[in-house]
Structures are given as structure tokens and as C-alpha cells.
Tab-separated table of N, CA, C and O in Angstrom:
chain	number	residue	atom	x	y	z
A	1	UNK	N	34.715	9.067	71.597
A	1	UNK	CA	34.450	8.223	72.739
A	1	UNK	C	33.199	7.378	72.526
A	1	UNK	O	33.098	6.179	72.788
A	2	UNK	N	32.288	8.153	72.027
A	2	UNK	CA	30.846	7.478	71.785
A	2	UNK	C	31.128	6.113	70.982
A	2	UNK	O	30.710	5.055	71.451
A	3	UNK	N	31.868	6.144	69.722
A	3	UNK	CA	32.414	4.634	68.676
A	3	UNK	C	33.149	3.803	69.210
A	3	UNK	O	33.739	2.952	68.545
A	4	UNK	N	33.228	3.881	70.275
A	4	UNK	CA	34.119	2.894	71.084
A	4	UNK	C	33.236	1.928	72.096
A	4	UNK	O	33.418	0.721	72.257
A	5	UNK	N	32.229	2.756	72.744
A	5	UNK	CA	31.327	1.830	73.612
A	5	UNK	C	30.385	0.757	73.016
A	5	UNK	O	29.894	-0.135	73.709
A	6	UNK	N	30.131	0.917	71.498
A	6	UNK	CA	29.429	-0.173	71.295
A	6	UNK	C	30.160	-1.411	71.218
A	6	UNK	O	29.821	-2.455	71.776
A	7	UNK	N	31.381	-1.212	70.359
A	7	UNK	CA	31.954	-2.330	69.779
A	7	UNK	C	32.806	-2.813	71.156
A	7	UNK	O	33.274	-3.949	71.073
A	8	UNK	N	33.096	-1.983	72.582
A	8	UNK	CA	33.709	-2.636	73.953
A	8	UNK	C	32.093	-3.565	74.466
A	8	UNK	O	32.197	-4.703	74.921
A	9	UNK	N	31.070	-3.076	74.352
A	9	UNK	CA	30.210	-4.008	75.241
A	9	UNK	C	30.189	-5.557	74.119
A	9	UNK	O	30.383	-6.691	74.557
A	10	UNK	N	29.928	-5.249	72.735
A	10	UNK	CA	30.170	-6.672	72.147
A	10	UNK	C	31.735	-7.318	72.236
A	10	UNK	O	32.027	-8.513	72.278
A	11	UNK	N	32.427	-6.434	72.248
A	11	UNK	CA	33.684	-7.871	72.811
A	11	UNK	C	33.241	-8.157	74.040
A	11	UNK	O	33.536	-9.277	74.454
A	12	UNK	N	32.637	-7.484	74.715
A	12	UNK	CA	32.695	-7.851	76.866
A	12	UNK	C	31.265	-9.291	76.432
A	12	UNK	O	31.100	-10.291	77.130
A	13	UNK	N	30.511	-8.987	75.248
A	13	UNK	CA	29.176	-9.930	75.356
A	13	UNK	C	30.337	-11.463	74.853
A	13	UNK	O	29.900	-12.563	75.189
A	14	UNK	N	31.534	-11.436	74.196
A	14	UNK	CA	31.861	-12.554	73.343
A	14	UNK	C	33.031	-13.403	75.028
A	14	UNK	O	33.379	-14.584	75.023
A	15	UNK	N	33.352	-12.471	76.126
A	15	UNK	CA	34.136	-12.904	77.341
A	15	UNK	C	33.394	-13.722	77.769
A	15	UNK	O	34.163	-14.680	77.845
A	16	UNK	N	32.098	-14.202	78.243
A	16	UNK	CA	31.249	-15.368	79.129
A	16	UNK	C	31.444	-16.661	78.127
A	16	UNK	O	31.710	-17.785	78.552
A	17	UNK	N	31.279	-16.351	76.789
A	17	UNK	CA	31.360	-17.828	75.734
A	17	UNK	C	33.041	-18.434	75.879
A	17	UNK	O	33.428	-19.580	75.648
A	18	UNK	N	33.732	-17.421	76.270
A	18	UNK	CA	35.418	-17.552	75.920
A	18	UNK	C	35.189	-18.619	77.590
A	18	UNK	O	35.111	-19.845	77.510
A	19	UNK	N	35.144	-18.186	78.399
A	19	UNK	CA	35.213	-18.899	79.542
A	19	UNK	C	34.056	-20.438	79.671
A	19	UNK	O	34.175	-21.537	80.214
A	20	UNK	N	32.975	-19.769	78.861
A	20	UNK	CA	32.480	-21.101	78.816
A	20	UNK	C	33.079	-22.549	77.954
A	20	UNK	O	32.846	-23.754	78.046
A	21	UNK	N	34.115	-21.549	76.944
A	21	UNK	CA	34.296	-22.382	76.119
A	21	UNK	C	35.719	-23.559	77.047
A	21	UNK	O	36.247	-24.671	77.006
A	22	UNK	N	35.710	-22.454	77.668
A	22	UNK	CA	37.104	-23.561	78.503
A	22	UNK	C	36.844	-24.189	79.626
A	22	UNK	O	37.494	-25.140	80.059
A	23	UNK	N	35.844	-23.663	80.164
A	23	UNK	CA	34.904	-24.798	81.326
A	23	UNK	C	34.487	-26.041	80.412
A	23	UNK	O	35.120	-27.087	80.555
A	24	UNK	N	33.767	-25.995	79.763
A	24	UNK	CA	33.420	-26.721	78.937
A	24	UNK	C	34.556	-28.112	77.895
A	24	UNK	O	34.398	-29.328	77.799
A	25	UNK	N	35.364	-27.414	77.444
A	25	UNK	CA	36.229	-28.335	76.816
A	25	UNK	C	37.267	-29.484	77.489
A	25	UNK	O	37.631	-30.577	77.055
A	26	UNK	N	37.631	-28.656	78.922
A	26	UNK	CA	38.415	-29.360	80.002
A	26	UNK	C	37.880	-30.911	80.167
A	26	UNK	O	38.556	-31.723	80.799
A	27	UNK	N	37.155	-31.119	79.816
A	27	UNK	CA	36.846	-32.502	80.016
A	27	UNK	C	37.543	-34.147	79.519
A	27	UNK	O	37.714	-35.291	79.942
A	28	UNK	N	37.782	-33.215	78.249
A	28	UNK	CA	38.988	-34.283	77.379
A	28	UNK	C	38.710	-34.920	76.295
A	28	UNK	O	39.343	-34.833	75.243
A	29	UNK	N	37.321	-35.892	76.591
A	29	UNK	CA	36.499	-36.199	75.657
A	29	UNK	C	36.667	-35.598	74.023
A	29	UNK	O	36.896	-34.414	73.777
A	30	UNK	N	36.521	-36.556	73.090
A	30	UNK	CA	36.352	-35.762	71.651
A	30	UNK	C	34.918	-34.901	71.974
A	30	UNK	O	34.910	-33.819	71.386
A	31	UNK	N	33.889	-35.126	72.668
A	31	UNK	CA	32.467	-34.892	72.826
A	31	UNK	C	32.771	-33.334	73.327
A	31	UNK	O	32.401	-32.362	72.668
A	32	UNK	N	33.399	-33.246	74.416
A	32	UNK	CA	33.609	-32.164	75.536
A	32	UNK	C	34.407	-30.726	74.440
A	32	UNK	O	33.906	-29.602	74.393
A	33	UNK	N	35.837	-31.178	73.574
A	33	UNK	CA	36.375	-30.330	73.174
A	33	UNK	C	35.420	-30.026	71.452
A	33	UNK	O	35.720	-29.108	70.689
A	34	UNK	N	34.469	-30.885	71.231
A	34	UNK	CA	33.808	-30.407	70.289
A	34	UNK	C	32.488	-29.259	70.905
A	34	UNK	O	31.712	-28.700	70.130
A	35	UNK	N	32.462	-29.132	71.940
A	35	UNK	CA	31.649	-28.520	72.761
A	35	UNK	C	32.245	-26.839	72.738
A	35	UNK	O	31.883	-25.700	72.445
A	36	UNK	N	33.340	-27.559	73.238
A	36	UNK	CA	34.381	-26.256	73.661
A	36	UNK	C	34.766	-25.485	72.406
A	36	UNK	O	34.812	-24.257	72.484
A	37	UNK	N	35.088	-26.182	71.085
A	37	UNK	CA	35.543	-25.332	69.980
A	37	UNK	C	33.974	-24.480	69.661
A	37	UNK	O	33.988	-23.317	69.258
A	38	UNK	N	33.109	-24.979	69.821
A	38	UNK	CA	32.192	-24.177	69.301
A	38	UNK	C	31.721	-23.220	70.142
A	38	UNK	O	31.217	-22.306	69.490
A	39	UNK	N	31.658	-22.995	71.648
A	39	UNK	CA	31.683	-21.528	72.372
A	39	UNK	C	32.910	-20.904	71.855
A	39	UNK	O	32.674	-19.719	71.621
A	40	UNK	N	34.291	-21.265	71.546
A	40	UNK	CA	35.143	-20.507	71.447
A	40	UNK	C	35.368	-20.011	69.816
A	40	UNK	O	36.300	-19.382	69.316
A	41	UNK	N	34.042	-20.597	69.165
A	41	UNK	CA	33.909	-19.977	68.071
A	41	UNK	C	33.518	-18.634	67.924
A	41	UNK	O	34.244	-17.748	67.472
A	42	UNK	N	32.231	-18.483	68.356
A	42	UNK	CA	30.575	-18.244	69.310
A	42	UNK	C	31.903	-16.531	69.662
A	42	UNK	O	31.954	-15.418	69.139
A	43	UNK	N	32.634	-17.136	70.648
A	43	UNK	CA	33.137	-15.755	71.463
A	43	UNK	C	34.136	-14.883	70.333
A	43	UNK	O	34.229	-13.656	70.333
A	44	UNK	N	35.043	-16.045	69.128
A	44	UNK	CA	35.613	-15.312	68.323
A	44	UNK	C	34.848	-14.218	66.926
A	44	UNK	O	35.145	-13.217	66.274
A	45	UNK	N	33.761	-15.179	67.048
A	45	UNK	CA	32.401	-14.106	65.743
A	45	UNK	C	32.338	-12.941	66.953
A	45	UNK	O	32.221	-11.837	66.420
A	46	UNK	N	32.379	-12.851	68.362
A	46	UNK	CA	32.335	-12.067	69.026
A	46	UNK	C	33.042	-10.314	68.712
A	46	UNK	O	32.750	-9.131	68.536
A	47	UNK	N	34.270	-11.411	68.828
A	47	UNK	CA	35.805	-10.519	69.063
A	47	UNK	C	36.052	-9.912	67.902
A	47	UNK	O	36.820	-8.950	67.890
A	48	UNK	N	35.333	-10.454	66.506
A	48	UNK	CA	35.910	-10.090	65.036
A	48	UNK	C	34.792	-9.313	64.988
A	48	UNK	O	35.059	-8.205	64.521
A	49	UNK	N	33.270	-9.496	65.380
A	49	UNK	CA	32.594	-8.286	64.894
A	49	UNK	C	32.923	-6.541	65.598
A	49	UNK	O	32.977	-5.387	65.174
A	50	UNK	N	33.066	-7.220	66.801
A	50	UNK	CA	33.794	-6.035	67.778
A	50	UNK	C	34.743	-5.560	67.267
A	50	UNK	O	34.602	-4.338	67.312
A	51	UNK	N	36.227	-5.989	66.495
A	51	UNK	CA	36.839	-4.988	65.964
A	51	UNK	C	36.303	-4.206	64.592
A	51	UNK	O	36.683	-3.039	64.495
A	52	UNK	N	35.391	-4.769	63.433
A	52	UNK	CA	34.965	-4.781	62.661
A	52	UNK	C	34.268	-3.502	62.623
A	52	UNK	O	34.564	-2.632	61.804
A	53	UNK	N	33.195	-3.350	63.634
A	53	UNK	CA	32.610	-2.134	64.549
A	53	UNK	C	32.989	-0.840	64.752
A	53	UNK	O	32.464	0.229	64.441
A	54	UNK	N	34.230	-1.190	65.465
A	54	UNK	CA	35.252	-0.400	65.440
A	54	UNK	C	35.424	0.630	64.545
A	54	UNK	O	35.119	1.817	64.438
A	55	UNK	N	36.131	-0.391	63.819
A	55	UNK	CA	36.438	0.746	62.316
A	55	UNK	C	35.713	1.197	61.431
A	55	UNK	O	36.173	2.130	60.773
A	56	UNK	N	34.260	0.664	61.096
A	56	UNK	CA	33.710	0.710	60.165
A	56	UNK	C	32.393	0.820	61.198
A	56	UNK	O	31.397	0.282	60.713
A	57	UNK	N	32.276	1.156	61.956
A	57	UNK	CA	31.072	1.492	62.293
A	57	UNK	C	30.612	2.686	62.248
A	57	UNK	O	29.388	2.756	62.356
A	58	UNK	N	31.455	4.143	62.065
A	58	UNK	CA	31.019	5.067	61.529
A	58	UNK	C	29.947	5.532	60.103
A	58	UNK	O	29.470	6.621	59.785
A	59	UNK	N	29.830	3.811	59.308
A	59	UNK	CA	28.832	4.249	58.425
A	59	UNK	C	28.298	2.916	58.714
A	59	UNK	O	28.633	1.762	58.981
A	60	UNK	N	27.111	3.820	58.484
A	60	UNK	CA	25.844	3.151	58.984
A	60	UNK	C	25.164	1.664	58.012
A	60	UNK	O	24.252	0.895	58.314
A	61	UNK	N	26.007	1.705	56.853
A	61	UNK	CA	25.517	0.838	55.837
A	61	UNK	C	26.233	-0.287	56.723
A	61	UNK	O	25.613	-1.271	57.126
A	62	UNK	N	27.631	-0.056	57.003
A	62	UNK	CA	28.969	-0.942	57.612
A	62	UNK	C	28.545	-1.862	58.424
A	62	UNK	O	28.605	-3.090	58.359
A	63	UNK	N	28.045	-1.046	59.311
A	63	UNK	CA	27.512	-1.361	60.748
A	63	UNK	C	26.517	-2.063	60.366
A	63	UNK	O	26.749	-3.268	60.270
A	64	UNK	N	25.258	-1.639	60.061
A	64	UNK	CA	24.481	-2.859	59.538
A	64	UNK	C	24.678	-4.217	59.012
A	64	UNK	O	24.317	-5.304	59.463
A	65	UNK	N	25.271	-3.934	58.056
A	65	UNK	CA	26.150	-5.411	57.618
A	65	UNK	C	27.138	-6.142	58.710
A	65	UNK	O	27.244	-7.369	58.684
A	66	UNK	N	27.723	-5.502	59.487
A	66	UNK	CA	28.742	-5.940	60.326
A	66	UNK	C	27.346	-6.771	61.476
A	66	UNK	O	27.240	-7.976	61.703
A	67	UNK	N	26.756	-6.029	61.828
A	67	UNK	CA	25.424	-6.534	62.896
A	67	UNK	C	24.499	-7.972	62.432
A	67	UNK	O	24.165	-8.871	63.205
A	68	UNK	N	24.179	-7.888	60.847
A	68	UNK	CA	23.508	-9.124	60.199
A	68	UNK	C	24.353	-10.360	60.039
A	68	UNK	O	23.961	-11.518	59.896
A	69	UNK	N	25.394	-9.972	60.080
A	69	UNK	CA	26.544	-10.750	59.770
A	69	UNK	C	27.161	-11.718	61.371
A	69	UNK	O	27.267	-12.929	61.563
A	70	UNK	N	27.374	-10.862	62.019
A	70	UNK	CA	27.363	-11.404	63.599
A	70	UNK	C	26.250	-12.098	63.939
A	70	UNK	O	26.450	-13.234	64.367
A	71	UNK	N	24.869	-11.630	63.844
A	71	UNK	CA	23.984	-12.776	64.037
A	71	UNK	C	23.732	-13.830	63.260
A	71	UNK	O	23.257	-14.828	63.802
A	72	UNK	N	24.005	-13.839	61.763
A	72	UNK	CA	23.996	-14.884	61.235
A	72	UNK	C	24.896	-16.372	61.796
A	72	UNK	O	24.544	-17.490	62.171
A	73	UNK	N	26.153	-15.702	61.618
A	73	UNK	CA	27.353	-16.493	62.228
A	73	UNK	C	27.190	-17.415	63.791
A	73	UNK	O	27.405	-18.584	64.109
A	74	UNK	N	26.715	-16.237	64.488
A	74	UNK	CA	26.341	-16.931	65.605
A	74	UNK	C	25.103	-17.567	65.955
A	74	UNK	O	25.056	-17.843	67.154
A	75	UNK	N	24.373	-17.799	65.480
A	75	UNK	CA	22.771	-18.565	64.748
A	75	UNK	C	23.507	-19.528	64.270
A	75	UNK	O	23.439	-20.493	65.030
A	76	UNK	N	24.263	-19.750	63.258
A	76	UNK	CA	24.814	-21.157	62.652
A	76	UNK	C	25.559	-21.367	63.648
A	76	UNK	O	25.074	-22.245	64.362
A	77	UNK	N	26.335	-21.041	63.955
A	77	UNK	CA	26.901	-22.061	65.746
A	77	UNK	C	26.224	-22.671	66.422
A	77	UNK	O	26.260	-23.890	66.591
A	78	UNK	N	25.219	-21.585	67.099
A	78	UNK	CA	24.387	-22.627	68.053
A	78	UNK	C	23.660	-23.228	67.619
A	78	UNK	O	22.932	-23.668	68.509
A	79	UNK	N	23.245	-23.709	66.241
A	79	UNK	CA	22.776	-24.609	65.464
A	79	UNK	C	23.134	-25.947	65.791
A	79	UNK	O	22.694	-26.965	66.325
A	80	UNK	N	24.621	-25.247	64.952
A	80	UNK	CA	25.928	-26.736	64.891
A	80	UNK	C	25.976	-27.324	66.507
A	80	UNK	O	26.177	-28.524	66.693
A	81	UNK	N	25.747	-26.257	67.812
A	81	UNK	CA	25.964	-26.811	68.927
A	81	UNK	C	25.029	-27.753	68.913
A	81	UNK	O	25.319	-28.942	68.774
A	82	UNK	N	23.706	-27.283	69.067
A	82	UNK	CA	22.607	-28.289	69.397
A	82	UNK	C	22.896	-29.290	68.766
A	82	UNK	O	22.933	-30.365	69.365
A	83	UNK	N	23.150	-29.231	67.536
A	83	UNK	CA	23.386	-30.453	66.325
A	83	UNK	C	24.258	-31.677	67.506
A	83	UNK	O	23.908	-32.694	68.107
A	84	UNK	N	25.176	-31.096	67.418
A	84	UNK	CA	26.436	-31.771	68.237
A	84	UNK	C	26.285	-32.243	69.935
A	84	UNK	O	26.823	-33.173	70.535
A	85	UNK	N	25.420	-31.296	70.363
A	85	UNK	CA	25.163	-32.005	71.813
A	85	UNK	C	23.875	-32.933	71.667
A	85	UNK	O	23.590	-33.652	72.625
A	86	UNK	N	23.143	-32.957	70.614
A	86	UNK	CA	22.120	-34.071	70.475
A	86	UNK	C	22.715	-35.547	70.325
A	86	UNK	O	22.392	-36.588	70.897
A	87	UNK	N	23.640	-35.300	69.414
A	87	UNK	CA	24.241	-36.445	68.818
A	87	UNK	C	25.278	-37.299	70.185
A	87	UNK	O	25.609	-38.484	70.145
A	88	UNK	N	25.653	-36.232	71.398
A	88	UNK	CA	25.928	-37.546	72.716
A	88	UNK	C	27.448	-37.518	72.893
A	88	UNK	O	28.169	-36.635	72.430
A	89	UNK	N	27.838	-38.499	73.560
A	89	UNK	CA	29.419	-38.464	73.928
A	89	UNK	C	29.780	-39.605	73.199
A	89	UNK	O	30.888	-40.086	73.438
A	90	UNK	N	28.772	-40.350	72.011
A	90	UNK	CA	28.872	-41.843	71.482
A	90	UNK	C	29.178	-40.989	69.726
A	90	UNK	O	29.504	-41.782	68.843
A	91	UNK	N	29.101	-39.947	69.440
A	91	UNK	CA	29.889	-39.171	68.539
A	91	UNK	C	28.562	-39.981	67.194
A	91	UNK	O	28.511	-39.213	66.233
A	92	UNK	N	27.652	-41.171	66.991
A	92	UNK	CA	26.769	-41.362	66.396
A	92	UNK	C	26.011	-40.543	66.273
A	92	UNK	O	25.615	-39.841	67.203
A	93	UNK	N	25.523	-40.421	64.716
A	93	UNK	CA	24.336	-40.001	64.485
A	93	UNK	C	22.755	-39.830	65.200
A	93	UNK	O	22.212	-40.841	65.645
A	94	UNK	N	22.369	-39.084	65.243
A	94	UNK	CA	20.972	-39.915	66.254
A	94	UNK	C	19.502	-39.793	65.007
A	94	UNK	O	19.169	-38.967	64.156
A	95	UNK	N	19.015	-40.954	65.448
A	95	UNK	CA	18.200	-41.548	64.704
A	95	UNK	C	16.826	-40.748	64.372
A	95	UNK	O	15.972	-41.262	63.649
């Protein structure tokens, strides 16, 4: 029972990005659904470290790696987000 509650609260942490990602994309815009693919990235590094956890979280080397690995992933997203919401709904570079 205990190997199960970590890897349920990180899928439940990757559910607010999944919904943001579809508040967010509804807009239509190339700007809006480039918005939206990247929370619904954000929530899938979520969902894959959570099963990942799962199975392999009984050793502790696993789990570690599975944990550095989720934050990396999701660090380069919200990177790419900022990147992408700097740059505007005019899809240009910014100067």
C-alpha cells in the first residue's frame, strides 16, 4: 500500500497542468495551442514518471533516477514555455 501513494500523489500533481493545458489551448490561435501542447506535455512527464515510480520505485537507485529525470524534463518545458509566451501571438522572434 505504502508504493502506491507516492507515485498516486505525482499523477494527482500532473491533473491541474492536464486541465490547464485545455483551458489554455481552447483558444485556437497557433499561439494558444502552442501554449496548450506544452502544459499537456508538463502533465504527461507527469503521468510517465508516476507509472515509472510505480514499478521501479522499490529501488532506491530507480527512484532516484526516475525523480532527476522528472525534474529535468519538466524544467526544460517551462523553459520552452516562457521561451514561447515571450515570443507573443505574432509567433516572431523577440529582439
Amino acid at each position: 500500500m505504502n508504493d502506491v501513494i507516492a507515485p498516486l500523489i505525482l499523477a494527482a500533481t500532473g491533473l491541474p497542468a492536464l486541465f490547464i493545458a485545455a483551458w489554455s489551448g481552447r483558444g485556437g490561435s497557433a499561439h494558444a495551442r502552442g501554449t496548450g501542447l506544452r502544459w499537456a506535455l508538463i502533465a504527461l512527464c507527469a503521468f510517465i514518471a508516476a507509472i515509472a515510480l510505480y514499478f521501479f520505485g522499490s529501488h532506491r537507485g530507480a527512484a532516484m533516477a526516475i525523480g532527476i529525470g522528472f525534474a529535468v524534463a519538466a524544467n526544460v518545458l517551462v523553459v520552452s514555455m516562457v521561451l514561447h509566451l515571450r515570443r507573443g501571438d505574432t509567433g516572431a522572434a523577440r529582439k
